Coordinates of C-alpha atoms and ligand atoms in Angstrom, one line a residue:
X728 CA -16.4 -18.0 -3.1
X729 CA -18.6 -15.6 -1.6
X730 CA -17.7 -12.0 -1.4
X731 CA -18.9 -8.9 0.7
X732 CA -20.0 -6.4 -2.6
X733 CA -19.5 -3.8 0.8
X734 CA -16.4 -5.0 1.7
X735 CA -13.1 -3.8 0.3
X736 CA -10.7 -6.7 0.2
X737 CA -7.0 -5.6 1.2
X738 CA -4.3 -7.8 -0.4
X739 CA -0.9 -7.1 1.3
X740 CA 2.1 -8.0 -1.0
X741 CA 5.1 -6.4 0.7
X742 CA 6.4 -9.7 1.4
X743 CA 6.5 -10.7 -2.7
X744 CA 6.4 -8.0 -4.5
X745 CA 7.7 -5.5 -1.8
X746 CA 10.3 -8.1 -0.6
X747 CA 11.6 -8.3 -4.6
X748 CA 13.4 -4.9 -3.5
X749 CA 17.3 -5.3 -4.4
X750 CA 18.3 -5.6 -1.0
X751 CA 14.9 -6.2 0.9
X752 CA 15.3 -10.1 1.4
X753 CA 13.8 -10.9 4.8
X754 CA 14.4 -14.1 6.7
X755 CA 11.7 -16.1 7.5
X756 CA 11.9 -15.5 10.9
X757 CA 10.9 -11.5 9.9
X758 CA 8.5 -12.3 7.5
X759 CA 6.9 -14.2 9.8
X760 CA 6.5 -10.8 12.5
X761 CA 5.7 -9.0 10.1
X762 CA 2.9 -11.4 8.4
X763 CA 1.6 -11.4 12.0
X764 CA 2.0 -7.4 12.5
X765 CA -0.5 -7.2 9.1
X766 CA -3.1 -9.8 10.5
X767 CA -3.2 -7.2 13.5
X768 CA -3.2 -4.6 11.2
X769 CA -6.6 -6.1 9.7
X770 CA -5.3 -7.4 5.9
X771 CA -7.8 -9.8 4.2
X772 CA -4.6 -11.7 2.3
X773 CA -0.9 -11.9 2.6
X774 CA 1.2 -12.7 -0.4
X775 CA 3.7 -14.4 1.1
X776 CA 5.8 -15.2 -2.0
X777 CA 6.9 -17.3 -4.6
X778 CA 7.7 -20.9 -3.7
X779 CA 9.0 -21.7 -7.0
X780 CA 11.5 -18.9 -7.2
X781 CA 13.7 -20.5 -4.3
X782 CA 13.9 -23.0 -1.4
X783 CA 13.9 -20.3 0.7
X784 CA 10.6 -18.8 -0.3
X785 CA 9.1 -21.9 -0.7
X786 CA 10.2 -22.6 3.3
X787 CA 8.6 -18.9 4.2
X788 CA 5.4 -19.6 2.4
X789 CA 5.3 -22.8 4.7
X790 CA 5.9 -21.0 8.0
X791 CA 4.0 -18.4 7.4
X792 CA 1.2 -20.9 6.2
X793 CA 1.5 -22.6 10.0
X794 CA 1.8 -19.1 11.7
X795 CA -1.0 -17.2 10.5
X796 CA -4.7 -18.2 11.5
X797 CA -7.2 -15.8 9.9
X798 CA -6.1 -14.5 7.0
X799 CA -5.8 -15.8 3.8
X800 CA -2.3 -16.9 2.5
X801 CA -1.8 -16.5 -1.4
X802 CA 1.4 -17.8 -3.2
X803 CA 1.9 -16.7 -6.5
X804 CA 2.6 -18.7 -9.2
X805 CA 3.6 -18.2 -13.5
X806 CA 0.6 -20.3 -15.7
X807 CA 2.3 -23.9 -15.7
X808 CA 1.9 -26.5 -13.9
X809 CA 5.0 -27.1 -12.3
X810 CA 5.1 -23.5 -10.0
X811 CA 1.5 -24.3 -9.5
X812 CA 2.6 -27.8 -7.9
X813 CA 5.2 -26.0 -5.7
X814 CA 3.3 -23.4 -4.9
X815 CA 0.0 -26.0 -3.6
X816 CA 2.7 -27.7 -1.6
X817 CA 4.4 -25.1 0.2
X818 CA 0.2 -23.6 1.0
X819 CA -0.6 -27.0 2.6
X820 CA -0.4 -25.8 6.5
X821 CA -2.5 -23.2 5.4
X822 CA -5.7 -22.5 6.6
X823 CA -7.0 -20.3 3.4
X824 CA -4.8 -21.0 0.7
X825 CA -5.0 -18.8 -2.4
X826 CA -3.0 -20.0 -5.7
X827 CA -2.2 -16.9 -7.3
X828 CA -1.5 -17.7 -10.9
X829 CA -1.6 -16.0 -14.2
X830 CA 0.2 -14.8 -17.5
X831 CA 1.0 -11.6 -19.6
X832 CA -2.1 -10.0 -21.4
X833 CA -0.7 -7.4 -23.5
X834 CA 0.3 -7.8 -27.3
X835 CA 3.7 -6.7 -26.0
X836 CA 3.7 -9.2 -23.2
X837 CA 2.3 -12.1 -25.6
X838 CA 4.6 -11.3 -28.7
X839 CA 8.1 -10.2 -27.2
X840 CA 7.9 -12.2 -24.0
X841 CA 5.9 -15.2 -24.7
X842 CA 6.8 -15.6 -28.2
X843 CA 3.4 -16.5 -28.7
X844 CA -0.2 -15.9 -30.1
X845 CA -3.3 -14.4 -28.3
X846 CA -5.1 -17.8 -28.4
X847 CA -2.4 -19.6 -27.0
X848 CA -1.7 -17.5 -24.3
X849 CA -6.2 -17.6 -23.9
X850 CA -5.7 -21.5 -23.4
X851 CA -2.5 -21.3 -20.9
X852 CA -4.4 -19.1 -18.9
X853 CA -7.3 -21.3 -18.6
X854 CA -5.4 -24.7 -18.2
X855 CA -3.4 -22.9 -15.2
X856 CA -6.7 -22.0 -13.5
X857 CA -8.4 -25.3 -14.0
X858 CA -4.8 -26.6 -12.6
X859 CA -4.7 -24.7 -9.8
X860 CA -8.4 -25.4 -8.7
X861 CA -7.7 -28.6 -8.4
X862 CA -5.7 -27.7 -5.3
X863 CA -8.1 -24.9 -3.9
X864 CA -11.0 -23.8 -4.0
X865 CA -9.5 -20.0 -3.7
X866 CA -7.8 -19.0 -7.1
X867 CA -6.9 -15.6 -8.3
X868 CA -5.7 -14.6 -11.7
X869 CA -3.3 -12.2 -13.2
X870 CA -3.6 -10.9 -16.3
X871 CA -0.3 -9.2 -16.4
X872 CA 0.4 -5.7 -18.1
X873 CA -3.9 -5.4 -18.4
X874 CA -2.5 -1.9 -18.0
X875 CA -1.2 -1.9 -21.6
X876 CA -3.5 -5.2 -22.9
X877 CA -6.1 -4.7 -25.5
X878 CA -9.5 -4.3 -23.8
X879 CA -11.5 -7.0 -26.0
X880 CA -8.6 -9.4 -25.4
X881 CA -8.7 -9.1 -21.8
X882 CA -12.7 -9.2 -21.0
X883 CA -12.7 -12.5 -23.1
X884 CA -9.5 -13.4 -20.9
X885 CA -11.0 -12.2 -18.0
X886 CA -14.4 -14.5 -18.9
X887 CA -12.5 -17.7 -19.6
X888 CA -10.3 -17.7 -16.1
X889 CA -13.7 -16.5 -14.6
X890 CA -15.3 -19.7 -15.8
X891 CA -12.6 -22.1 -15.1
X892 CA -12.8 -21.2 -11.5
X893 CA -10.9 -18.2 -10.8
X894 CA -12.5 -16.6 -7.5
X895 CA -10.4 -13.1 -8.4
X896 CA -9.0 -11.4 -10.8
X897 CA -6.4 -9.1 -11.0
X898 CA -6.2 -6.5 -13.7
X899 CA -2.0 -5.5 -12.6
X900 CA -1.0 -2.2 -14.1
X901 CA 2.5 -4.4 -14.4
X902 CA 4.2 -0.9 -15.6
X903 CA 2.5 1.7 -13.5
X904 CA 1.3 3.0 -17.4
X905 CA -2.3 4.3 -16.7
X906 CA -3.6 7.5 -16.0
X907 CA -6.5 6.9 -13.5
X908 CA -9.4 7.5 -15.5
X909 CA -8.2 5.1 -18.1
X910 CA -7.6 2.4 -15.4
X911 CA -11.1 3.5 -13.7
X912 CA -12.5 2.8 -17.6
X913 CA -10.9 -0.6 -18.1
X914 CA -12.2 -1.6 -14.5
X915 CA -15.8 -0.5 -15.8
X916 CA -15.4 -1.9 -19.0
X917 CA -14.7 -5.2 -17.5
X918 CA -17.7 -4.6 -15.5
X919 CA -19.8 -4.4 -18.6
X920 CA -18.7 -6.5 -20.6
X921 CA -17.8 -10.0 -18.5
X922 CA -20.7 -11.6 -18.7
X923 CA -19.6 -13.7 -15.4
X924 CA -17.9 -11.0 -13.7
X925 CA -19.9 -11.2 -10.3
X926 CA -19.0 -14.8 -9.7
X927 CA -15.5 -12.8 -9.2
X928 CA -13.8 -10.3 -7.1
X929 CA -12.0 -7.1 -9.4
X930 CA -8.7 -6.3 -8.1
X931 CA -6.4 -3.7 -8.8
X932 CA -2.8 -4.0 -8.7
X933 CA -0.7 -0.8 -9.7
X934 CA 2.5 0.0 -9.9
X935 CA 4.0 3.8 -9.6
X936 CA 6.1 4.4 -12.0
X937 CA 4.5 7.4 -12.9
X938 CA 3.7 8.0 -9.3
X939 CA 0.0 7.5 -10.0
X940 CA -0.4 3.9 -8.0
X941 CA -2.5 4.8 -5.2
X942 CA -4.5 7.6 -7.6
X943 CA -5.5 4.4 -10.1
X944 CA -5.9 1.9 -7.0
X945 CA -8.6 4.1 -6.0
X946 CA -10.3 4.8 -9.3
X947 CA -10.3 1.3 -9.8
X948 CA -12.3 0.9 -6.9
X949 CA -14.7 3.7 -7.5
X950 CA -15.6 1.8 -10.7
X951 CA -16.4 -1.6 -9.0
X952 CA -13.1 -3.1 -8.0
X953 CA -13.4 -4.7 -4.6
X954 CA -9.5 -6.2 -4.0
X955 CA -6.3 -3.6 -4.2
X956 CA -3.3 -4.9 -3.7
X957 CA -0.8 -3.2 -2.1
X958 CA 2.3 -2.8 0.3
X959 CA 3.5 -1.3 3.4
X960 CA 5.3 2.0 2.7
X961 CA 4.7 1.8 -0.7
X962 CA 7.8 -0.7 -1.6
X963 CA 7.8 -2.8 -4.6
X964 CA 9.8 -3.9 -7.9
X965 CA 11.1 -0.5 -9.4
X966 CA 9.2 2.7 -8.6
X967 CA 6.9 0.6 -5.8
X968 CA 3.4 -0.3 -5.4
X969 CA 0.2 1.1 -4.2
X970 CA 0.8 2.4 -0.4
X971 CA -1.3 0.6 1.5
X972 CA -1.9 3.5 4.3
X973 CA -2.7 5.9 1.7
X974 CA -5.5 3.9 -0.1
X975 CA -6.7 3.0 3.8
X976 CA -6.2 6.9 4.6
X977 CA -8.1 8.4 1.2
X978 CA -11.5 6.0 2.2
X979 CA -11.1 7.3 5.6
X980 CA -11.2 10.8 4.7
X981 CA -13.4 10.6 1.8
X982 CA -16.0 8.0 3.5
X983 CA -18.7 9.9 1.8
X984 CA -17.7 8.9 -1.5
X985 CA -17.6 5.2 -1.2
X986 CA -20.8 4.8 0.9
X987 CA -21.3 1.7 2.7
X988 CA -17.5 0.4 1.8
X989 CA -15.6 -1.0 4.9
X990 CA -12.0 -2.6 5.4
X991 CA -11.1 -4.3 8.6
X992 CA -7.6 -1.8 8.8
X993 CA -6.5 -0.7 12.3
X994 CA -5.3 2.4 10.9
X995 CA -3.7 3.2 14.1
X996 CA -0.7 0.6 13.8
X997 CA 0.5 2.3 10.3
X998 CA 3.3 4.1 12.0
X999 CA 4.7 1.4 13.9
X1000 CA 4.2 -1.0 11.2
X1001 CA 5.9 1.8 8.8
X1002 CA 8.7 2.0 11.0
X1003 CA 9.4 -1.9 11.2
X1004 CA 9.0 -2.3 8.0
X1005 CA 11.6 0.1 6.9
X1006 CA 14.3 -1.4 9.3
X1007 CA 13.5 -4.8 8.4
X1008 CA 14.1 -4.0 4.7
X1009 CA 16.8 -1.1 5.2
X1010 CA 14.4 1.0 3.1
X1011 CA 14.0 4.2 4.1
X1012 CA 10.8 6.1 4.0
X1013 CA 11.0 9.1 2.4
X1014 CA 10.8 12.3 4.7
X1015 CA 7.9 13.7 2.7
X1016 CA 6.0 10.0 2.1
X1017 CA 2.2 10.5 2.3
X1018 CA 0.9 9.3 6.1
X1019 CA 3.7 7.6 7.5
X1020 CA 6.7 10.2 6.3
X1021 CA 8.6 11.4 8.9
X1022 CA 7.5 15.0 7.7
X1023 CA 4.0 13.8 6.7
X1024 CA 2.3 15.8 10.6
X1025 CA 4.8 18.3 10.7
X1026 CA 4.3 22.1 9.9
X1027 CA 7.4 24.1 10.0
X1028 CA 6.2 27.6 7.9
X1029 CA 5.0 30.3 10.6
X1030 CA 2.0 30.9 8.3
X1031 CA 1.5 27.2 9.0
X1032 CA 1.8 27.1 12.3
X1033 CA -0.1 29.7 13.1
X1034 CA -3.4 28.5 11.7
X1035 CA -2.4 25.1 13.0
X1036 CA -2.1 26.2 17.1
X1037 CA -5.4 28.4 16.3
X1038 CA -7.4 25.5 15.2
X1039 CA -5.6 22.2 14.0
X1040 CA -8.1 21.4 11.0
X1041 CA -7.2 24.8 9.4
X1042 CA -3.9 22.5 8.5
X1043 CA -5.0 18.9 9.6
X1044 CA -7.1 16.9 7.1
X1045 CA -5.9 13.7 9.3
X1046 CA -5.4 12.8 13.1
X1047 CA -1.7 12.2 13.5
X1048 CA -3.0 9.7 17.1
X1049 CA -5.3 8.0 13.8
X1050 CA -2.2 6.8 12.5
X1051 CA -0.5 6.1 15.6
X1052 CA 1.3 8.9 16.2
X1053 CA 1.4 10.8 19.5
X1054 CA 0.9 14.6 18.1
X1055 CA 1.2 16.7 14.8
X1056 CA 5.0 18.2 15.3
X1057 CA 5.4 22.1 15.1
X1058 CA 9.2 22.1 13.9
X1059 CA 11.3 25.5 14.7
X1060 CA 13.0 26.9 11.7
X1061 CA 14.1 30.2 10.9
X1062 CA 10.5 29.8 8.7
X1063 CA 8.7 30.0 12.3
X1064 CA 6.5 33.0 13.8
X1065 CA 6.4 34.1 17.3
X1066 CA 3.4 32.0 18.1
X1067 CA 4.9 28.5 17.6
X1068 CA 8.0 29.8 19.6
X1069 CA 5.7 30.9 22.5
X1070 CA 3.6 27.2 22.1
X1071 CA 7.0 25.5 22.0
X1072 CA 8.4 27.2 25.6
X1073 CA 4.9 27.1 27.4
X1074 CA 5.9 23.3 26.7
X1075 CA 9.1 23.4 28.1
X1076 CA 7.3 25.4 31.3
X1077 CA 8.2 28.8 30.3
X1078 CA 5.7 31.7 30.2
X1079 CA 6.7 34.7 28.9
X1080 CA 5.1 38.3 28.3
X1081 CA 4.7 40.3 25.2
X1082 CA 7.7 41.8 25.0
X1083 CA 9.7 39.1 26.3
X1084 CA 8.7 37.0 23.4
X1085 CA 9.6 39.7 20.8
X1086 CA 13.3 39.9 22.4
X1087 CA 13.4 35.9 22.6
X1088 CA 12.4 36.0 18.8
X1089 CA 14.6 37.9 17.8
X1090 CA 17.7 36.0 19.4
X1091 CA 15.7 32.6 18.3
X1092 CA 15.7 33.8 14.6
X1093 CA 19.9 34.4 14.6
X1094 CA 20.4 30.8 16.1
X1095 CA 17.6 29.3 13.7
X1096 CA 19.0 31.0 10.7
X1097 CA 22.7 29.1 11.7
X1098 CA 21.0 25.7 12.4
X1099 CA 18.5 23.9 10.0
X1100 CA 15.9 23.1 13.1
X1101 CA 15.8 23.7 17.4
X1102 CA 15.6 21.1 19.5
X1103 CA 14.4 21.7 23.5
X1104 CA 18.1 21.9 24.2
X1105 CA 18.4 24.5 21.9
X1106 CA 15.5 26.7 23.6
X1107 CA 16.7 26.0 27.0
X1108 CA 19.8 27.8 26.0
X1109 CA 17.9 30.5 24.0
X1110 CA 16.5 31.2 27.3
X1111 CA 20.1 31.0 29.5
X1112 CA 21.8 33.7 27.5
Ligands
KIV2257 O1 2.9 -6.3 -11.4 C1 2.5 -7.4 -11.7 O2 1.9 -7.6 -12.8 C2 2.6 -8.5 -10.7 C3 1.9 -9.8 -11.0 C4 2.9 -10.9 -10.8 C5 0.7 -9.9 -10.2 O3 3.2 -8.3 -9.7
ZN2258 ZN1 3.4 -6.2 -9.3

């Protein structure tokens, strides 16, 4: 397979490894808007499951095979034969099938999971890849837990999946161990030491159980990975996965490092997308979740907001109408000055002199203090008594 050595490759998972989530389950029905919600959102791949795990994943990897035209659909697979036969069945309506397939990497992995031996586990790998290339021409590998594998180990992995055809290969941080220069290194070492490494795509799949997923996503790619992986919202087994808006959002604002590197991401649909998301899954976002938290565009300390209504970057590293939201929100709280009060009743149509404003303050700051935040309501009836 080709690749674009400019182009960053965006691999959505939130409907596998997001959709793993205790109580995420989607019907097919829902996976299937939302599959279509990330081809308008400009992904490069949807996971769209498992189709060994259960009939009913194998049926949504179908119908989301027929519904989706331009973007590749990847099912993921273990390293035998038989989930590699499901999985090319329930990818035959697609239009870019991707068998993603692969095994555990780490000594851990190999010994206490596999009950096995390095070479063995060398061999699986390869036989799965040649297996699954059989089917289609598109085949990525896992080497799962690379976080934790031995680096020697996994380049000569990495070079024998490489030359049985694998078109990518992902390098998971299974357990979200890494700290982002070591995952940065292993990306480089791979770099280095593969001899066949550009016949492949490097991607990076983290995890973030030490809250570092989007930090190692992106040093992978500063160190030649061209795939990550990632999810809406951040969702995913355990602690979650890389965010995908973040990783969007960091190459965005830091274009200048990563010159020349484009996605195709319609960074403007995050916040509806977010939103569906969430009430698809029942997963809430948390209030203070990077981009798409409800709290993420709001400044509510009067220090804050002051700089903010004088000149929005002094507090603004990101439009909020960039991520599809209508305006950064200026919350009143007993925290707020007298300048967001008088910005929030010039809204509301009321213009009021210096001393006016002092006396509204001052009657706004007893009813703040006994309520967490004002609504308009509120400040109509500030301005009534
Ligand atoms: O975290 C992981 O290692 C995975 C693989 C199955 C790709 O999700
Ligand atoms: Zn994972």
């Amino acid at each position: 397979m080709l690749h674009d050595p400019n182009h960053l490759y965006v691999f959505d998972t939130t409907l596998r490894d997001g959709e793993q989530v205790p109580g995420c389950q989607l019907t097919t029905p829902e996976k299937i808007e939302i599959a279509k919600d990330l081809e308008s959102l400009g992904v490069d791949i949807i996971e769209a499951g498992f189709p060994v795990s259960s009939p009913g994943d194998f049926q949504s990897v179908v119908e989301l095979s027929k519904a989706v035209d331009n973007v590749i659909i990847c099912a993921l697979t273990r390293a035998n034969n038989n989930d590699i036969d499901v999985a090319a069945e329930a990818l035959k309506f697609a239009k870019r099938p991707r068998i993603h397939t692969g095994i555990g990497a780490s000594d851990m992995h190999i010994k206490h999971k596999f009950n096995s031996t390095r070479e063995d586990i060398l061999a699986r790998a390869v036989a799965a890849v040649k297996h699954a290339k059989s089917y289609v021409e598109d085949v990525e590998f896992y080497a799962e837990d690379a976080g934790r594998a031995d680096l020697a180990y996994l380049a000569q992995m990495v070079e024998a999946v490489i030359a049985a055809g694998a078109t990518v290969v992902n390098i998971p941080d299974t357990n979200g161990y890494c700290l982002p220069d070591q995952y940065g290194a292993k990306i480089k070492y791979l770099k280095e030491h593969v001899s066949n490494i550009e016949q492949a795509i490097i991607s990076a799949h983290c995890h973030n159980d030490l809250g570092l997923a989007t930090a190692n996503s992106i040093a992978a790619v500063q160190n030649g990975a061209r795939q990550v992986e990632c999810t809406i919202n951040g969702i995913g087994e355990r602690a979650g996965n890389t965010s995908l808006e973040e990783v969007a959002m960091i190459l965005k604002v830091h274009q200048q490092q990563f010159p020349g590197l484009t996605s195709n991401i319609n960074s403007k649909l995050f916040t509806a997308i977010s939103q569906k998301v969430s009430s698809m899954m029942r997963m809430p976002v948390q209030p203070n979740k990077a981009i798409v938290g409800k709290n993420a565009f709001a400044h509510s300390s009067g220090i804050h907001q002051d700089g903010f209504l004088k000149h929005r970057e002094n507090y603004e590293i990101i439009r909020p109408e960039d991520v599809g939201l209508d305006e950064a929100g200026i919350i009143l709280t007993a925290r707020s000055g007298r300048h967001a009060l008088k910005h929030h009743l010039e809204r509301l149509g009321y213009q009021l002199d210096k001393d006016e404003l002092a006396t509204t303050y001052e009657k706004f700051l007893v009813v703040a203090d006994a309520k967490k935040d004002l609504c308009d309501d509120d400040l109509k009836a500030l301005m009534q008594s």
